[in-house]
C-alpha cells in the first residue's frame, strides 16, 4: 500500500517478525522497538505515546553543511518534509523529501536472521555540493521491559559494551530478576556501514555522547573512541560516527543500518556483515515479500472494486500476526508479558482452519489440555505448545465466555474436514491449585499441570472436555437464571460484577452449544459415550447441584461411566430448551431488543433507552431467536447503536455513568474501546449473525460500513482493520485483533457461501449486486487441503434474493452443488429465480 504525501502519520506502524522469534515494529519516523520476547528488548520498549517524538529508537543524525537533521524528522527544518510511505508484507519503505535532500529507508526483518535491516539512502537534491556527516546514535536497551522503570539504573550497571568494527555490542552480565538473577547470554548490537563513508569512531556510552546536551544536540562529540574500546556500567549507545564527506548534487550515499540480537557474538557480527551487501539484502528482501505474500494467498477475494479488493487482501495477515506477536508487543497491544489469552487462542485457530493449516488438528487437541476438571481453564497460553498458566500477573479470574469458544472452533474444524473422530481423541486435564471454578484452592496439585489419580494421568475425550465446559457453564447461573458473569465475559472490561452479575449474552451461546453437542453426539457411530461419573450426574441427576459437583471433583477420583448417546443428546437438548424459555420470558425489552447483562446489584443493565450490542449479537450468532424476533432485534439495534460516520455498530449506548457495578469498561470515555466504540470484533460477529438470518442488506451494511471506515485515509488505519474506531472514526489497536478472523470468516462462509457441513461443501452465496466487479466475484481459498477458486458469474446483475445458482462447472463439466472432494476450480453461474 502506498501513501503518498502522508499528512498524518500518528498511529502508523507496521509489525515485522520471523519464525526465529525476532519481533519489531517501525513507524514512518523509524520509531518503535525490537525484541525477542518480554525480557529481551534490543531497543527501549515503546507504547503509543512514544511514537512521535522519541529519540530512543533508530536514531541517526545527518549533519548537512553543519546543520543537524534526523532520520525521525524531528529537527525544526524537517517539519515540512514531504513523506511518502509504502507498507507491505512485511516491510516499510519511507521517502522523506525536503529542499536539501531525499532520505529513503527500507526496513524489514530477514526470514532467517535475528536482526532488522534498514537500508538508508541519502541523496543531495540541491544543485550544490554538500558537506555531510552521518552519526548513528541508537540507544541500546538490552534488558527486560520490566526494567523500564523497575531498577533502570541498577540494570545499567550490568552493562558491558564493546566496540567492534562497524558495530557496538552490548552484553549485560546478568538478566535482572529479583526472584532469581540469571547469567545473561544475549548480545544486543547496532551495526552501520556504507560503501561511500568511512568510520571516524564510536560512541558506546550514552552519557558521554549526550554530555549535558541531548540525543538531538549532543555535547560529547569529542568523546569518540575506537575499535577495541570497552565500557562498563553505563547506558549503552550504538554510536557510530562517519567522517564528513562532500556529496555532489544528486549524488546518493547508502548506509546499511542493522539491529540484532544473538546468543553468539560471532554470529551477531557475521549476520551484520552478511546484511551489509546489497545483493544479500536484495535477495532477503524478496524472500520476505514472497513468504508473506504466500501466507496471505491462502484466502483472497476479488469483489466490489479493485482498490477495495487490494486492501481487503492484506487482512489475512492479521490473524497470522496475532499468532506470532500475541498481545504484548505493539504500541497499543502493550499488555501482559507475551503469550495469548484463552479466547484469542481459539479465535486464531478459526483462521488457521480457513487456511487449511496442517498444524490445526494438533494445536486444537493440544489446547484442550488447558481445561480443568471443574470446567474452568488456564487463561494464558505460552509460546510453546502445551504451555499454560492460570493468568498473567498471577491474578486468577474466570471469564464466563471462555468455555464457549472451543466448541465453535472444533465444530468448524469438523465441518471443514469431516473429521468427526477428532471428538474421540483423548487429552489430559489442566491441574493447578485452583478448584471450584477457581473460588477455592487445594493443597495437592500435580507437578506438571496434568491431573492425576495417584500417579496415573487422567485422560478424557475431546467430547468429554467439551461437554464438561458447556454443562458446567450453563449450570453456573445467577439468581435470574442466566449464566453468571463471573469476572467478565467476552468484554474484558465487565470485571466488577462477579457477585450478582449475569451474562444473558453468553447464555445464548451456551444454549446453542448444547444443541451443537447433541447434534455431534448423534452423528457419532458409537452408541455409548464415556464420561467421568460426576459429569454424568450433573447432566442426568436433577438433585445433583453444581456445588456438589465442584466438591466431588475437588480431589478427583472418578471412574468413567457410559451413557447411551440418545439419552445424553436428549438431556442436553432439554436443558437448552429450558434455559431458552428463561430468555424468552425475561430477557426481551419493550421494543423487542434484548437485555445483555445483569449488574452486581442484580438489576438489568439496559433500560428502554439503552442497548448493548453483545446480547443482540450472541442471540443472532447462535440463532436462538425466531426470524420475527431476530427482525425486531435488528431494527432496534440499528436504531440505538448504528453510527454510519464512525464505522457502524457501537458496542453500547452511553450510560453516562461509570457503573462501578459492571466494570472498568464504563470508566473509559464513551466511544473508546469497550465503552461504546465501534468494536470491530462484536460488530462483525453481529454482521455474521445478520447474514445467518439472511438479513443480507443489513449485514452487508454492518460490515461494509466498518471496512470502508478502515479503508479511509481519515481513520489512519494503515493496513487491515483495527480493533475499534473511536468517536472521531479513528482506528485504534491495529493488526492484532480477533475481528480480522471474523471478517474473513464472514466473507468466506456467508458472503461467498463456502459452507461446509461435516466435510461436505455446498455453495450458498449471499453476494449482493454491488459485490461483483464486471459481473464477477471470486474467492480463492482452501477446501479439503486443496486450493480452490470459486468464480461467481452474475451477468444479469441480479440482487441477492433474486438469483439462484443456475449451474456449476468444474473442469468444464456440469456438477451438482454438493462436494465431498474438490477436483478443480468452480465456475458458478447465477440466474433469476424461476
Ligand atoms: C480484544 C481481545 C478479546 C476481547 C476483546 C473485548 O479484542 O483480544 O479477547 O474479547 O478485546 O474485550 P480484539 O483485540 O481481539 O478485537
PDB file of C-alpha atoms in Angstrom, residues 31-279:
ATOM      1  CA  UNK A  31      10.390   4.742  15.842  1.00  0.00           C
ATOM      2  CA  UNK A  32       9.215   1.544  17.503  1.00  0.00           C
ATOM      3  CA  UNK A  33      11.009  -1.184  19.391  1.00  0.00           C
ATOM      4  CA  UNK A  34      12.712  -4.516  18.723  1.00  0.00           C
ATOM      5  CA  UNK A  35      12.694  -7.640  20.882  1.00  0.00           C
ATOM      6  CA  UNK A  36      12.799 -11.405  21.099  1.00  0.00           C
ATOM      7  CA  UNK A  37      10.353 -11.519  23.971  1.00  0.00           C
ATOM      8  CA  UNK A  38       9.241  -9.549  27.001  1.00  0.00           C
ATOM      9  CA  UNK A  39      12.578  -9.902  28.741  1.00  0.00           C
ATOM     10  CA  UNK A  40      14.867  -9.270  25.792  1.00  0.00           C
ATOM     11  CA  UNK A  41      14.334  -5.849  24.269  1.00  0.00           C
ATOM     12  CA  UNK A  42      17.047  -4.523  21.980  1.00  0.00           C
ATOM     13  CA  UNK A  43      15.541  -1.045  21.745  1.00  0.00           C
ATOM     14  CA  UNK A  44      13.703   0.543  24.639  1.00  0.00           C
ATOM     15  CA  UNK A  45      10.092  -0.755  24.827  1.00  0.00           C
ATOM     16  CA  UNK A  46       7.693   1.797  23.403  1.00  0.00           C
ATOM     17  CA  UNK A  47       3.975   2.379  23.630  1.00  0.00           C
ATOM     18  CA  UNK A  48       1.654   4.593  21.627  1.00  0.00           C
ATOM     19  CA  UNK A  49       2.792   7.730  23.378  1.00  0.00           C
ATOM     20  CA  UNK A  50       6.402   7.295  22.228  1.00  0.00           C
ATOM     21  CA  UNK A  51       5.690   7.120  18.539  1.00  0.00           C
ATOM     22  CA  UNK A  52       6.000  10.724  17.509  1.00  0.00           C
ATOM     23  CA  UNK A  53       8.902  12.376  19.199  1.00  0.00           C
ATOM     24  CA  UNK A  54      11.188   9.878  20.906  1.00  0.00           C
ATOM     25  CA  UNK A  55      14.870   9.700  20.077  1.00  0.00           C
ATOM     26  CA  UNK A  56      15.341   6.444  21.951  1.00  0.00           C
ATOM     27  CA  UNK A  57      14.959   4.346  18.866  1.00  0.00           C
ATOM     28  CA  UNK A  58      16.573   4.074  15.414  1.00  0.00           C
ATOM     29  CA  UNK A  59      18.241   7.434  15.779  1.00  0.00           C
ATOM     30  CA  UNK A  60      20.555   8.663  13.025  1.00  0.00           C
ATOM     31  CA  UNK A  61      21.719  12.276  12.607  1.00  0.00           C
ATOM     32  CA  UNK A  62      22.627  13.807   9.261  1.00  0.00           C
ATOM     33  CA  UNK A  63      24.656  16.997   9.578  1.00  0.00           C
ATOM     34  CA  UNK A  64      24.209  18.798   6.277  1.00  0.00           C
ATOM     35  CA  UNK A  65      26.656  21.696   5.940  1.00  0.00           C
ATOM     36  CA  UNK A  66      26.894  21.608   9.733  1.00  0.00           C
ATOM     37  CA  UNK A  67      23.125  21.640  10.457  1.00  0.00           C
ATOM     38  CA  UNK A  68      21.558  18.573  12.141  1.00  0.00           C
ATOM     39  CA  UNK A  69      18.716  16.638  10.536  1.00  0.00           C
ATOM     40  CA  UNK A  70      17.309  13.365  11.784  1.00  0.00           C
ATOM     41  CA  UNK A  71      16.091  10.078  10.441  1.00  0.00           C
ATOM     42  CA  UNK A  72      12.954  10.572  12.543  1.00  0.00           C
ATOM     43  CA  UNK A  73      12.377  14.032  11.020  1.00  0.00           C
ATOM     44  CA  UNK A  74      12.278  15.763  14.367  1.00  0.00           C
ATOM     45  CA  UNK A  75      14.510  18.732  13.573  1.00  0.00           C
ATOM     46  CA  UNK A  76      12.846  22.107  13.184  1.00  0.00           C
ATOM     47  CA  UNK A  77      13.635  22.436   9.490  1.00  0.00           C
ATOM     48  CA  UNK A  78      12.152  18.999   8.720  1.00  0.00           C
ATOM     49  CA  UNK A  79       8.671  19.796   9.945  1.00  0.00           C
ATOM     50  CA  UNK A  80       7.503  20.456   6.390  1.00  0.00           C
ATOM     51  CA  UNK A  81       9.210  17.369   4.908  1.00  0.00           C
ATOM     52  CA  UNK A  82       7.076  15.522   2.391  1.00  0.00           C
ATOM     53  CA  UNK A  83       6.718  11.906   3.470  1.00  0.00           C
ATOM     54  CA  UNK A  84       5.765   9.011   1.205  1.00  0.00           C
ATOM     55  CA  UNK A  85       5.277   5.617   2.790  1.00  0.00           C
ATOM     56  CA  UNK A  86       4.937   2.168   1.317  1.00  0.00           C
ATOM     57  CA  UNK A  87       3.766  -0.596   3.620  1.00  0.00           C
ATOM     58  CA  UNK A  88       3.842  -4.189   2.506  1.00  0.00           C
ATOM     59  CA  UNK A  89       4.171  -7.789   3.595  1.00  0.00           C
ATOM     60  CA  UNK A  90       6.103  -7.229   5.887  1.00  0.00           C
ATOM     61  CA  UNK A  91       8.215  -4.172   5.319  1.00  0.00           C
ATOM     62  CA  UNK A  92       8.190  -0.392   5.284  1.00  0.00           C
ATOM     63  CA  UNK A  93       9.720   1.989   2.751  1.00  0.00           C
ATOM     64  CA  UNK A  94       9.790   5.648   3.645  1.00  0.00           C
ATOM     65  CA  UNK A  95      10.836   8.541   1.480  1.00  0.00           C
ATOM     66  CA  UNK A  96      11.370  11.874   3.127  1.00  0.00           C
ATOM     67  CA  UNK A  97      11.999  14.885   0.890  1.00  0.00           C
ATOM     68  CA  UNK A  98      12.825  18.487   1.621  1.00  0.00           C
ATOM     69  CA  UNK A  99      14.705  21.273  -0.078  1.00  0.00           C
ATOM     70  CA  UNK A 100      18.097  19.807   0.750  1.00  0.00           C
ATOM     71  CA  UNK A 101      17.865  16.059   0.419  1.00  0.00           C
ATOM     72  CA  UNK A 102      15.848  12.928  -0.024  1.00  0.00           C
ATOM     73  CA  UNK A 103      16.121  10.115   2.520  1.00  0.00           C
ATOM     74  CA  UNK A 104      14.890   6.652   1.571  1.00  0.00           C
ATOM     75  CA  UNK A 105      14.691   3.926   4.196  1.00  0.00           C
ATOM     76  CA  UNK A 106      13.641   0.331   3.668  1.00  0.00           C
ATOM     77  CA  UNK A 107      13.077  -1.674   6.831  1.00  0.00           C
ATOM     78  CA  UNK A 108      12.437  -5.398   7.081  1.00  0.00           C
ATOM     79  CA  UNK A 109      13.289  -8.439   9.178  1.00  0.00           C
ATOM     80  CA  UNK A 110      15.030 -11.176   7.152  1.00  0.00           C
ATOM     81  CA  UNK A 111      13.420 -14.611   7.442  1.00  0.00           C
ATOM     82  CA  UNK A 112      16.495 -16.370   8.741  1.00  0.00           C
ATOM     83  CA  UNK A 113      18.366 -13.844  10.877  1.00  0.00           C
ATOM     84  CA  UNK A 114      17.921 -12.386  14.345  1.00  0.00           C
ATOM     85  CA  UNK A 115      18.152  -8.841  13.074  1.00  0.00           C
ATOM     86  CA  UNK A 116      16.338  -5.989  11.395  1.00  0.00           C
ATOM     87  CA  UNK A 117      17.767  -4.471   8.260  1.00  0.00           C
ATOM     88  CA  UNK A 118      17.456  -0.776   7.419  1.00  0.00           C
ATOM     89  CA  UNK A 119      18.839   0.364   4.111  1.00  0.00           C
ATOM     90  CA  UNK A 120      19.107   4.121   4.124  1.00  0.00           C
ATOM     91  CA  UNK A 121      19.985   6.246   1.130  1.00  0.00           C
ATOM     92  CA  UNK A 122      20.734   9.926   1.311  1.00  0.00           C
ATOM     93  CA  UNK A 123      20.544  11.952  -1.876  1.00  0.00           C
ATOM     94  CA  UNK A 124      21.668  15.533  -2.232  1.00  0.00           C
ATOM     95  CA  UNK A 125      18.763  17.028  -4.188  1.00  0.00           C
ATOM     96  CA  UNK A 126      20.213  20.561  -4.429  1.00  0.00           C
ATOM     97  CA  UNK A 127      22.345  21.854  -7.278  1.00  0.00           C
ATOM     98  CA  UNK A 128      25.299  22.432  -4.937  1.00  0.00           C
ATOM     99  CA  UNK A 129      27.808  20.131  -3.291  1.00  0.00           C
ATOM    100  CA  UNK A 130      27.016  19.489   0.392  1.00  0.00           C
ATOM    101  CA  UNK A 131      29.238  18.560   3.307  1.00  0.00           C
ATOM    102  CA  UNK A 132      27.623  15.574   5.023  1.00  0.00           C
ATOM    103  CA  UNK A 133      28.402  13.944   8.326  1.00  0.00           C
ATOM    104  CA  UNK A 134      26.391  10.917   9.495  1.00  0.00           C
ATOM    105  CA  UNK A 135      26.224   9.727  13.092  1.00  0.00           C
ATOM    106  CA  UNK A 136      24.233   6.662  14.098  1.00  0.00           C
ATOM    107  CA  UNK A 137      23.264   7.213  17.740  1.00  0.00           C
ATOM    108  CA  UNK A 138      20.806   4.494  18.661  1.00  0.00           C
ATOM    109  CA  UNK A 139      20.475   3.740  22.401  1.00  0.00           C
ATOM    110  CA  UNK A 140      20.818   0.041  23.167  1.00  0.00           C
ATOM    111  CA  UNK A 141      18.397  -1.078  25.867  1.00  0.00           C
ATOM    112  CA  UNK A 142      19.263  -4.795  26.150  1.00  0.00           C
ATOM    113  CA  UNK A 143      17.064  -5.988  29.013  1.00  0.00           C
ATOM    114  CA  UNK A 144      13.555  -6.801  30.207  1.00  0.00           C
ATOM    115  CA  UNK A 145      10.598  -4.472  29.692  1.00  0.00           C
ATOM    116  CA  UNK A 146      10.160  -4.667  33.472  1.00  0.00           C
ATOM    117  CA  UNK A 147      13.346  -2.633  33.891  1.00  0.00           C
ATOM    118  CA  UNK A 148      11.956   0.344  32.054  1.00  0.00           C
ATOM    119  CA  UNK A 149      11.245   1.740  35.479  1.00  0.00           C
ATOM    120  CA  UNK A 150      11.997  -1.072  37.857  1.00  0.00           C
ATOM    121  CA  UNK A 151      15.744  -0.937  38.546  1.00  0.00           C
ATOM    122  CA  UNK A 152      16.504   1.040  35.415  1.00  0.00           C
ATOM    123  CA  UNK A 153      19.717   2.387  36.859  1.00  0.00           C
ATOM    124  CA  UNK A 154      20.794  -0.805  38.601  1.00  0.00           C
ATOM    125  CA  UNK A 155      20.423  -2.736  35.361  1.00  0.00           C
ATOM    126  CA  UNK A 156      22.654  -0.245  33.557  1.00  0.00           C
ATOM    127  CA  UNK A 157      25.390  -1.232  35.997  1.00  0.00           C
ATOM    128  CA  UNK A 158      25.247  -4.719  34.486  1.00  0.00           C
ATOM    129  CA  UNK A 159      26.097  -3.380  31.055  1.00  0.00           C
ATOM    130  CA  UNK A 160      29.270  -4.346  29.245  1.00  0.00           C
ATOM    131  CA  UNK A 161      29.654  -2.604  25.934  1.00  0.00           C
ATOM    132  CA  UNK A 162      32.232  -3.499  23.331  1.00  0.00           C
ATOM    133  CA  UNK A 163      33.283  -1.521  20.288  1.00  0.00           C
ATOM    134  CA  UNK A 164      33.951  -3.683  17.274  1.00  0.00           C
ATOM    135  CA  UNK A 165      34.404  -2.871  13.631  1.00  0.00           C
ATOM    136  CA  UNK A 166      31.286  -1.079  12.383  1.00  0.00           C
ATOM    137  CA  UNK A 167      29.315  -2.077  15.438  1.00  0.00           C
ATOM    138  CA  UNK A 168      28.679  -1.623  19.120  1.00  0.00           C
ATOM    139  CA  UNK A 169      27.684  -4.714  21.101  1.00  0.00           C
ATOM    140  CA  UNK A 170      26.010  -4.749  24.490  1.00  0.00           C
ATOM    141  CA  UNK A 171      26.339  -7.920  26.567  1.00  0.00           C
ATOM    142  CA  UNK A 172      24.967  -7.331  30.095  1.00  0.00           C
ATOM    143  CA  UNK A 173      26.412  -9.604  32.750  1.00  0.00           C
ATOM    144  CA  UNK A 174      23.056 -10.624  34.205  1.00  0.00           C
ATOM    145  CA  UNK A 175      19.427 -10.723  33.262  1.00  0.00           C
ATOM    146  CA  UNK A 176      17.990  -8.921  36.255  1.00  0.00           C
ATOM    147  CA  UNK A 177      15.133 -10.532  38.122  1.00  0.00           C
ATOM    148  CA  UNK A 178      14.972 -10.284  41.902  1.00  0.00           C
ATOM    149  CA  UNK A 179      13.259 -13.680  42.068  1.00  0.00           C
ATOM    150  CA  UNK A 180      16.486 -15.139  40.712  1.00  0.00           C
ATOM    151  CA  UNK A 181      19.048 -13.365  38.549  1.00  0.00           C
ATOM    152  CA  UNK A 182      20.286 -15.228  35.531  1.00  0.00           C
ATOM    153  CA  UNK A 183      23.535 -15.017  33.692  1.00  0.00           C
ATOM    154  CA  UNK A 184      22.786 -13.098  30.521  1.00  0.00           C
ATOM    155  CA  UNK A 185      23.681 -14.914  27.340  1.00  0.00           C
ATOM    156  CA  UNK A 186      22.430 -12.414  24.800  1.00  0.00           C
ATOM    157  CA  UNK A 187      24.326  -9.867  22.746  1.00  0.00           C
ATOM    158  CA  UNK A 188      22.498  -6.798  21.509  1.00  0.00           C
ATOM    159  CA  UNK A 189      24.107  -4.917  18.653  1.00  0.00           C
ATOM    160  CA  UNK A 190      23.882  -1.921  16.364  1.00  0.00           C
ATOM    161  CA  UNK A 191      25.768  -2.006  13.098  1.00  0.00           C
ATOM    162  CA  UNK A 192      26.350   0.582  10.388  1.00  0.00           C
ATOM    163  CA  UNK A 193      28.464   0.582   7.257  1.00  0.00           C
ATOM    164  CA  UNK A 194      28.496   2.362   3.947  1.00  0.00           C
ATOM    165  CA  UNK A 195      30.242   1.916   0.620  1.00  0.00           C
ATOM    166  CA  UNK A 196      30.822   5.675   0.456  1.00  0.00           C
ATOM    167  CA  UNK A 197      31.509   6.596   4.095  1.00  0.00           C
ATOM    168  CA  UNK A 198      34.331   5.599   6.391  1.00  0.00           C
ATOM    169  CA  UNK A 199      34.034   5.285  10.145  1.00  0.00           C
ATOM    170  CA  UNK A 200      35.572   8.055  12.184  1.00  0.00           C
ATOM    171  CA  UNK A 201      34.963   6.467  15.584  1.00  0.00           C
ATOM    172  CA  UNK A 202      32.366   5.216  18.044  1.00  0.00           C
ATOM    173  CA  UNK A 203      30.217   6.387  20.952  1.00  0.00           C
ATOM    174  CA  UNK A 204      29.444   3.353  23.150  1.00  0.00           C
ATOM    175  CA  UNK A 205      28.240   5.376  26.159  1.00  0.00           C
ATOM    176  CA  UNK A 206      25.018   7.335  26.052  1.00  0.00           C
ATOM    177  CA  UNK A 207      26.099   9.557  28.901  1.00  0.00           C
ATOM    178  CA  UNK A 208      29.406  10.506  27.303  1.00  0.00           C
ATOM    179  CA  UNK A 209      27.759  11.257  23.974  1.00  0.00           C
ATOM    180  CA  UNK A 210      24.882  13.322  25.336  1.00  0.00           C
ATOM    181  CA  UNK A 211      27.071  15.030  27.986  1.00  0.00           C
ATOM    182  CA  UNK A 212      24.618  17.580  29.326  1.00  0.00           C
ATOM    183  CA  UNK A 213      23.100  18.006  25.885  1.00  0.00           C
ATOM    184  CA  UNK A 214      20.570  15.675  24.291  1.00  0.00           C
ATOM    185  CA  UNK A 215      20.420  12.965  21.666  1.00  0.00           C
ATOM    186  CA  UNK A 216      19.415  15.728  19.239  1.00  0.00           C
ATOM    187  CA  UNK A 217      22.107  18.136  20.319  1.00  0.00           C
ATOM    188  CA  UNK A 218      24.860  16.033  21.883  1.00  0.00           C
ATOM    189  CA  UNK A 219      27.686  17.854  23.587  1.00  0.00           C
ATOM    190  CA  UNK A 220      30.020  14.879  23.818  1.00  0.00           C
ATOM    191  CA  UNK A 221      31.004  14.619  20.180  1.00  0.00           C
ATOM    192  CA  UNK A 222      34.639  14.744  21.244  1.00  0.00           C
ATOM    193  CA  UNK A 223      34.284  11.553  23.302  1.00  0.00           C
ATOM    194  CA  UNK A 224      34.906   9.461  20.194  1.00  0.00           C
ATOM    195  CA  UNK A 225      36.598   6.091  20.806  1.00  0.00           C
ATOM    196  CA  UNK A 226      37.992   3.419  18.510  1.00  0.00           C
ATOM    197  CA  UNK A 227      37.570  -0.317  17.923  1.00  0.00           C
ATOM    198  CA  UNK A 228      38.567  -2.327  20.978  1.00  0.00           C
ATOM    199  CA  UNK A 229      37.184   0.216  23.432  1.00  0.00           C
ATOM    200  CA  UNK A 230      35.076  -1.150  26.263  1.00  0.00           C
ATOM    201  CA  UNK A 231      32.566   0.494  28.613  1.00  0.00           C
ATOM    202  CA  UNK A 232      31.144  -0.919  31.849  1.00  0.00           C
ATOM    203  CA  UNK A 233      28.139   0.027  33.961  1.00  0.00           C
ATOM    204  CA  UNK A 234      26.658   2.713  31.741  1.00  0.00           C
ATOM    205  CA  UNK A 235      23.619   3.062  29.492  1.00  0.00           C
ATOM    206  CA  UNK A 236      24.806   1.824  26.103  1.00  0.00           C
ATOM    207  CA  UNK A 237      24.724   3.705  22.843  1.00  0.00           C
ATOM    208  CA  UNK A 238      25.046   2.216  19.380  1.00  0.00           C
ATOM    209  CA  UNK A 239      27.039   5.266  18.369  1.00  0.00           C
ATOM    210  CA  UNK A 240      28.902   5.059  15.067  1.00  0.00           C
ATOM    211  CA  UNK A 241      30.255   8.236  13.550  1.00  0.00           C
ATOM    212  CA  UNK A 242      31.312   8.577   9.923  1.00  0.00           C
ATOM    213  CA  UNK A 243      33.855  11.037   8.531  1.00  0.00           C
ATOM    214  CA  UNK A 244      32.472  14.138   6.861  1.00  0.00           C
ATOM    215  CA  UNK A 245      32.389  13.849   3.097  1.00  0.00           C
ATOM    216  CA  UNK A 246      31.388  16.002   0.185  1.00  0.00           C
ATOM    217  CA  UNK A 247      28.232  14.912  -1.595  1.00  0.00           C
ATOM    218  CA  UNK A 248      27.792  16.269  -5.090  1.00  0.00           C
ATOM    219  CA  UNK A 249      24.464  17.403  -6.466  1.00  0.00           C
ATOM    220  CA  UNK A 250      22.172  14.348  -6.980  1.00  0.00           C
ATOM    221  CA  UNK A 251      24.798  12.010  -5.536  1.00  0.00           C
ATOM    222  CA  UNK A 252      23.476   9.128  -3.410  1.00  0.00           C
ATOM    223  CA  UNK A 253      25.083   7.767  -0.221  1.00  0.00           C
ATOM    224  CA  UNK A 254      23.982   4.378   1.113  1.00  0.00           C
ATOM    225  CA  UNK A 255      24.017   3.302   4.749  1.00  0.00           C
ATOM    226  CA  UNK A 256      23.386  -0.250   5.948  1.00  0.00           C
ATOM    227  CA  UNK A 257      22.000   0.057   9.429  1.00  0.00           C
ATOM    228  CA  UNK A 258      21.335  -3.248  11.196  1.00  0.00           C
ATOM    229  CA  UNK A 259      19.983  -4.023  14.636  1.00  0.00           C
ATOM    230  CA  UNK A 260      20.308  -7.510  16.028  1.00  0.00           C
ATOM    231  CA  UNK A 261      20.235  -9.876  18.980  1.00  0.00           C
ATOM    232  CA  UNK A 262      22.152 -13.115  19.227  1.00  0.00           C
ATOM    233  CA  UNK A 263      23.369 -15.687  21.725  1.00  0.00           C
ATOM    234  CA  UNK A 264      26.685 -15.720  19.966  1.00  0.00           C
ATOM    235  CA  UNK A 265      28.679 -12.550  19.430  1.00  0.00           C
ATOM    236  CA  UNK A 266      30.432 -14.103  16.432  1.00  0.00           C
ATOM    237  CA  UNK A 267      27.105 -14.956  14.844  1.00  0.00           C
ATOM    238  CA  UNK A 268      25.782 -11.485  15.516  1.00  0.00           C
ATOM    239  CA  UNK A 269      28.752  -9.961  13.741  1.00  0.00           C
ATOM    240  CA  UNK A 270      28.699 -12.362  10.830  1.00  0.00           C
ATOM    241  CA  UNK A 271      24.957 -11.732  10.375  1.00  0.00           C
ATOM    242  CA  UNK A 272      25.594  -7.988  10.406  1.00  0.00           C
ATOM    243  CA  UNK A 273      28.355  -8.351   7.834  1.00  0.00           C
ATOM    244  CA  UNK A 274      26.236 -10.599   5.649  1.00  0.00           C
ATOM    245  CA  UNK A 275      23.476  -7.995   5.572  1.00  0.00           C
ATOM    246  CA  UNK A 276      25.816  -5.201   4.566  1.00  0.00           C
ATOM    247  CA  UNK A 277      25.992  -6.475   0.983  1.00  0.00           C
ATOM    248  CA  UNK A 278      23.423  -5.006  -1.363  1.00  0.00           C
ATOM    249  CA  UNK A 279      22.935  -8.306  -3.169  1.00  0.00           C
TER     250      UNK A 279
END
